[in-house]
Coordinates of N, CA and C in Angstrom, one line a residue:
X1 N -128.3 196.4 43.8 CA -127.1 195.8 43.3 C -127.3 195.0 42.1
X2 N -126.2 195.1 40.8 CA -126.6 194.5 39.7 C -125.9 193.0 40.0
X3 N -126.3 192.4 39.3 CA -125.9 190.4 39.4 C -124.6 190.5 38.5
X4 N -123.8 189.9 38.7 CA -122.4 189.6 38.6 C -122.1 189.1 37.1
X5 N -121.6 190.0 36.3 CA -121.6 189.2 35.0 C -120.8 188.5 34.9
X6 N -120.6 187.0 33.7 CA -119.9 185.9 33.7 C -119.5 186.2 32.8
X7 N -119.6 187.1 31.9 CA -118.9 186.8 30.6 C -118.0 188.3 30.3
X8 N -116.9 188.4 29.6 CA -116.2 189.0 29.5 C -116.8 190.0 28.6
X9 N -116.6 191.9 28.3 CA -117.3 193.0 28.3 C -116.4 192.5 26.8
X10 N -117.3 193.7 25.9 CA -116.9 193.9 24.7 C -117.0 192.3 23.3
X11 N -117.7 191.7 23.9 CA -118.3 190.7 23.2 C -116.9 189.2 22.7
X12 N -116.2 189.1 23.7 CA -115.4 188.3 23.8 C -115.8 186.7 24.0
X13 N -115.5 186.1 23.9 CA -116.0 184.9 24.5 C -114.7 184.2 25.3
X14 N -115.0 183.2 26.4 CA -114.7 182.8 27.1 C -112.9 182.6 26.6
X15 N -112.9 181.0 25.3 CA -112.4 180.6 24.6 C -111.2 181.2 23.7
X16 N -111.7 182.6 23.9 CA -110.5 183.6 22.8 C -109.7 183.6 23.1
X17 N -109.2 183.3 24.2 CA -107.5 184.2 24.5 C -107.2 183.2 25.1
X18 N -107.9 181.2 25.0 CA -107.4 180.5 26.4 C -105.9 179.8 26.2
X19 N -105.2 180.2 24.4 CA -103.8 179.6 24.3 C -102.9 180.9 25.0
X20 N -103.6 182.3 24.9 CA -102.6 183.0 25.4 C -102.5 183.0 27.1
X21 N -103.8 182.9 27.7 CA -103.7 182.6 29.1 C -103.1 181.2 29.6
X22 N -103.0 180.1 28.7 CA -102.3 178.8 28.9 C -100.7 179.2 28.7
X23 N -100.4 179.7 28.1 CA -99.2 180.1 28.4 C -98.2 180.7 28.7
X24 N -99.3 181.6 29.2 CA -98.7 182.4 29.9 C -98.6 182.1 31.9
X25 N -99.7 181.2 32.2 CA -100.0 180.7 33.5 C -99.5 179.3 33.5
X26 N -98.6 178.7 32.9 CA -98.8 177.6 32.9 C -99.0 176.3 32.4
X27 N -99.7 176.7 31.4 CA -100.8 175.1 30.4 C -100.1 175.1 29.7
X28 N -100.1 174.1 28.5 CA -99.6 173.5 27.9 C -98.5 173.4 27.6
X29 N -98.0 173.3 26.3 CA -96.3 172.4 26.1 C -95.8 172.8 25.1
X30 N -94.5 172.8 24.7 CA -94.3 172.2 23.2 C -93.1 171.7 22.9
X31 N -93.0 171.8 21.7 CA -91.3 171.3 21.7 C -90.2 171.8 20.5
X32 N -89.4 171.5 21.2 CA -88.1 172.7 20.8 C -87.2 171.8 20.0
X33 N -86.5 172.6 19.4 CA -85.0 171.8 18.9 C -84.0 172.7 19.2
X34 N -83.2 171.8 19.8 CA -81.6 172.2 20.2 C -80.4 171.7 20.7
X35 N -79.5 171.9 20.4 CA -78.5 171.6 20.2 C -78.2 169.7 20.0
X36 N -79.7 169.8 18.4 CA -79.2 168.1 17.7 C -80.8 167.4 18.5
X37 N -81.5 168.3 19.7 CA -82.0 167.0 20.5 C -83.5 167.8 20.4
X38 N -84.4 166.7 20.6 CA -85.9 167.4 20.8 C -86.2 168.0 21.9
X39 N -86.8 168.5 22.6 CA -86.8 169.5 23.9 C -88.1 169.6 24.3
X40 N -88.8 169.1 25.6 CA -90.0 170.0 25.7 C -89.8 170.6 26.7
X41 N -91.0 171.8 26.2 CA -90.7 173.1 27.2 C -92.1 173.4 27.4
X42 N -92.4 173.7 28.7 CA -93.5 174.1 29.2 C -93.4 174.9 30.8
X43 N -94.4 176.2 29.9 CA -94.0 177.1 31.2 C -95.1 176.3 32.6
X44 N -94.7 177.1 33.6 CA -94.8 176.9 34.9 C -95.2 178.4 35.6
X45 N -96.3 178.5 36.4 CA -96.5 179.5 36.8 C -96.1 179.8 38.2
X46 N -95.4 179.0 38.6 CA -94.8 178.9 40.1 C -95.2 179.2 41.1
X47 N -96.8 178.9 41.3 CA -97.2 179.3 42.4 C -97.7 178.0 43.1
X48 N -97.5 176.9 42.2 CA -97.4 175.6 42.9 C -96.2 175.2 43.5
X49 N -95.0 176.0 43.3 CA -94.3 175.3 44.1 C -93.7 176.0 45.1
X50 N -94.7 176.2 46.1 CA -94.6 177.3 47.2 C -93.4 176.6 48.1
X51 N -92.1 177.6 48.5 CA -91.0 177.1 49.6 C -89.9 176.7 47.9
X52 N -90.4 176.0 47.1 CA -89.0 175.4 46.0 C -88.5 176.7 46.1
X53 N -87.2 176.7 45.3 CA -86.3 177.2 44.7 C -85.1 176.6 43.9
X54 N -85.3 177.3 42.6 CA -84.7 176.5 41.7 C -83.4 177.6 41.1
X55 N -82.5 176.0 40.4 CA -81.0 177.3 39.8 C -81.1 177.2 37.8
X56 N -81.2 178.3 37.8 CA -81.4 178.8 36.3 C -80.2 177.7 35.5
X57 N -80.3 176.7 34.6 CA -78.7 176.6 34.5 C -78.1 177.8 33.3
X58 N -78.9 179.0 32.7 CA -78.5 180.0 31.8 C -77.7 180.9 32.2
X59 N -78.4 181.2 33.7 CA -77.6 182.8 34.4 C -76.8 182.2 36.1
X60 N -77.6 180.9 36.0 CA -77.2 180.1 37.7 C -77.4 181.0 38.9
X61 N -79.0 181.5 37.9 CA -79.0 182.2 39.6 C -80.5 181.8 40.1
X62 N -80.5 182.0 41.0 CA -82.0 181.0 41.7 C -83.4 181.6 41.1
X63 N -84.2 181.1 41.3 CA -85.9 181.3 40.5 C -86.6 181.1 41.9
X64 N -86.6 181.9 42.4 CA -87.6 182.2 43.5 C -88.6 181.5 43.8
X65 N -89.8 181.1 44.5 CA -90.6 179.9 44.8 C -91.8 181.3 44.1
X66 N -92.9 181.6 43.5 CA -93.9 182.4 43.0 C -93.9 182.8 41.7
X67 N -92.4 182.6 40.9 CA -92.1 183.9 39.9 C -92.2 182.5 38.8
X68 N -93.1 182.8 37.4 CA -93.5 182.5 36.6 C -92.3 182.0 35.6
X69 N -91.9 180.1 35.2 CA -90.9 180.2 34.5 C -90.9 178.9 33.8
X70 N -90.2 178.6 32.6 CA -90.4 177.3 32.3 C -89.7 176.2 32.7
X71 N -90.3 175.1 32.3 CA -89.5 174.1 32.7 C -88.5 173.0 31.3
X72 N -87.6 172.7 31.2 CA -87.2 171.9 30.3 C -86.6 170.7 29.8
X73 N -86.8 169.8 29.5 CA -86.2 168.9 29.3 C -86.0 167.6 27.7
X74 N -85.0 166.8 27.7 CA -84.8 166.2 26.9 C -85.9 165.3 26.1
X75 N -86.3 165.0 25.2 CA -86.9 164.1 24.9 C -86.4 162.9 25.3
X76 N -85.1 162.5 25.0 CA -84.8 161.4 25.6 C -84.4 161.3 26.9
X77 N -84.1 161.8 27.5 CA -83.7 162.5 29.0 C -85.0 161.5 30.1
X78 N -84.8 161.3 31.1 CA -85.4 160.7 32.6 C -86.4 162.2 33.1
X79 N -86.8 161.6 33.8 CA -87.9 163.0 34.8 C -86.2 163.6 36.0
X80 N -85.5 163.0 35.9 CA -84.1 163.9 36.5 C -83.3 164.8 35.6
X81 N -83.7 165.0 34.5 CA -83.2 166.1 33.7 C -84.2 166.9 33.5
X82 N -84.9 167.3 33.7 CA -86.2 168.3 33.9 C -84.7 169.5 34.5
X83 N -85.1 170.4 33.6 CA -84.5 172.0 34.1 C -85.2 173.1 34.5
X84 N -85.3 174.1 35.3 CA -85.9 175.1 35.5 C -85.6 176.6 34.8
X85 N -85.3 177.1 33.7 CA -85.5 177.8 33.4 C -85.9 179.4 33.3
X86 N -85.4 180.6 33.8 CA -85.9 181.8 33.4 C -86.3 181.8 32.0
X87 N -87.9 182.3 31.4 CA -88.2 182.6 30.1 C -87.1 182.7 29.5
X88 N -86.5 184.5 29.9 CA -85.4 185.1 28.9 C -83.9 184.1 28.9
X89 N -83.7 183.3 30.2 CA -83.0 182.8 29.6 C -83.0 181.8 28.8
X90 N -84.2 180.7 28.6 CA -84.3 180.0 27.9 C -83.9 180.2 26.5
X91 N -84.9 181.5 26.0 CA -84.6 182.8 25.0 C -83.6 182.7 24.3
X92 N -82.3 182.7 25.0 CA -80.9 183.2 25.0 C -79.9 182.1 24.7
X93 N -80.7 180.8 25.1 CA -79.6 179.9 25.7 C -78.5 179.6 24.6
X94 N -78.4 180.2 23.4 CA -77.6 179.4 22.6 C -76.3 180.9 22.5
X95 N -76.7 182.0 23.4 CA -76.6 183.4 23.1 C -75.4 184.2 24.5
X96 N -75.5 182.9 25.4 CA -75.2 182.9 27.0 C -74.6 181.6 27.6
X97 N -73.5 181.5 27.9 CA -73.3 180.7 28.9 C -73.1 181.5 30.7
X98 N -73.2 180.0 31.3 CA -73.0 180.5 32.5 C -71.4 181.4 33.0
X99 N -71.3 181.7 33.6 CA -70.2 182.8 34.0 C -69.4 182.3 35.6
X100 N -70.3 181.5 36.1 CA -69.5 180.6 37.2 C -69.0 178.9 36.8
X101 N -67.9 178.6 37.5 CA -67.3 177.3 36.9 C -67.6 176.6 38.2
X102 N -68.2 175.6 38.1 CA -68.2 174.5 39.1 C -67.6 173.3 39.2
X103 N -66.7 173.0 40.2 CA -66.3 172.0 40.5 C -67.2 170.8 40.5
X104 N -66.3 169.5 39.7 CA -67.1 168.2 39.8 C -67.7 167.9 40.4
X105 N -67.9 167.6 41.6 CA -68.7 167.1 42.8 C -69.5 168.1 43.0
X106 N -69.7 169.5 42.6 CA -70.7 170.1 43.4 C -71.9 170.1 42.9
X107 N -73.5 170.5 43.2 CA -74.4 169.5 42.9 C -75.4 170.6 41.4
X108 N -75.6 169.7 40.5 CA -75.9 170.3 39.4 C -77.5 171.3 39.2
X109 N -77.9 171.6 40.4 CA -79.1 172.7 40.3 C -79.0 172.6 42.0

């Protein structure tokens, strides 16, 4: 049996691809502008938040506890405005409103 190679075939190195694997699993951040406000956005690969389920506020439809999605929030905003995000809808958001109306009191995610 041959010993287990560590390094990636075709003369890659480790380091090549690690902004595309960061963001696509997860890592890092950045920041947006929209609608007048600064935004950070950073995806989330959802497999830390095994049992959550979260409500899109683009499509208002739930994000399943596994499925890969970002998270969003205000620059000026608290850690309670943190949003959960589908990619495409984030994508979209200026392109899409929601299609259900909610009553005042009912609860906003």
């Amino acid at each position: 049996m041959s010993p287990r190679r560590n390094r990636p075939r075709g003369g890659e190195s480790p380091t090549d691809n690690a902004s595309t694997a960061g963001d696509r699993y997860g890592g890092g951040g950045r920041s947006e502008e929209w609608q007048g406000e600064e935004w950070s956005v950073r995806p989330v690969s959802g497999a830390s938040a095994a049992g959550k389920r979260y409500r899109c506020p683009g499509c208002d439809q739930e994000i399943p506890s596994g499925i890969p999605h970002l998270v969003a929030w205000s620059e000026y905003g608290g850690i309670d405005d943190r949003r959960h995000w589908h990619k495409a809808c984030w994508n979209a958001r200026d392109r899409r409103t929601t299609q259900v109306q909610r009553s005042r009191n009912a609860p906003r995610h």
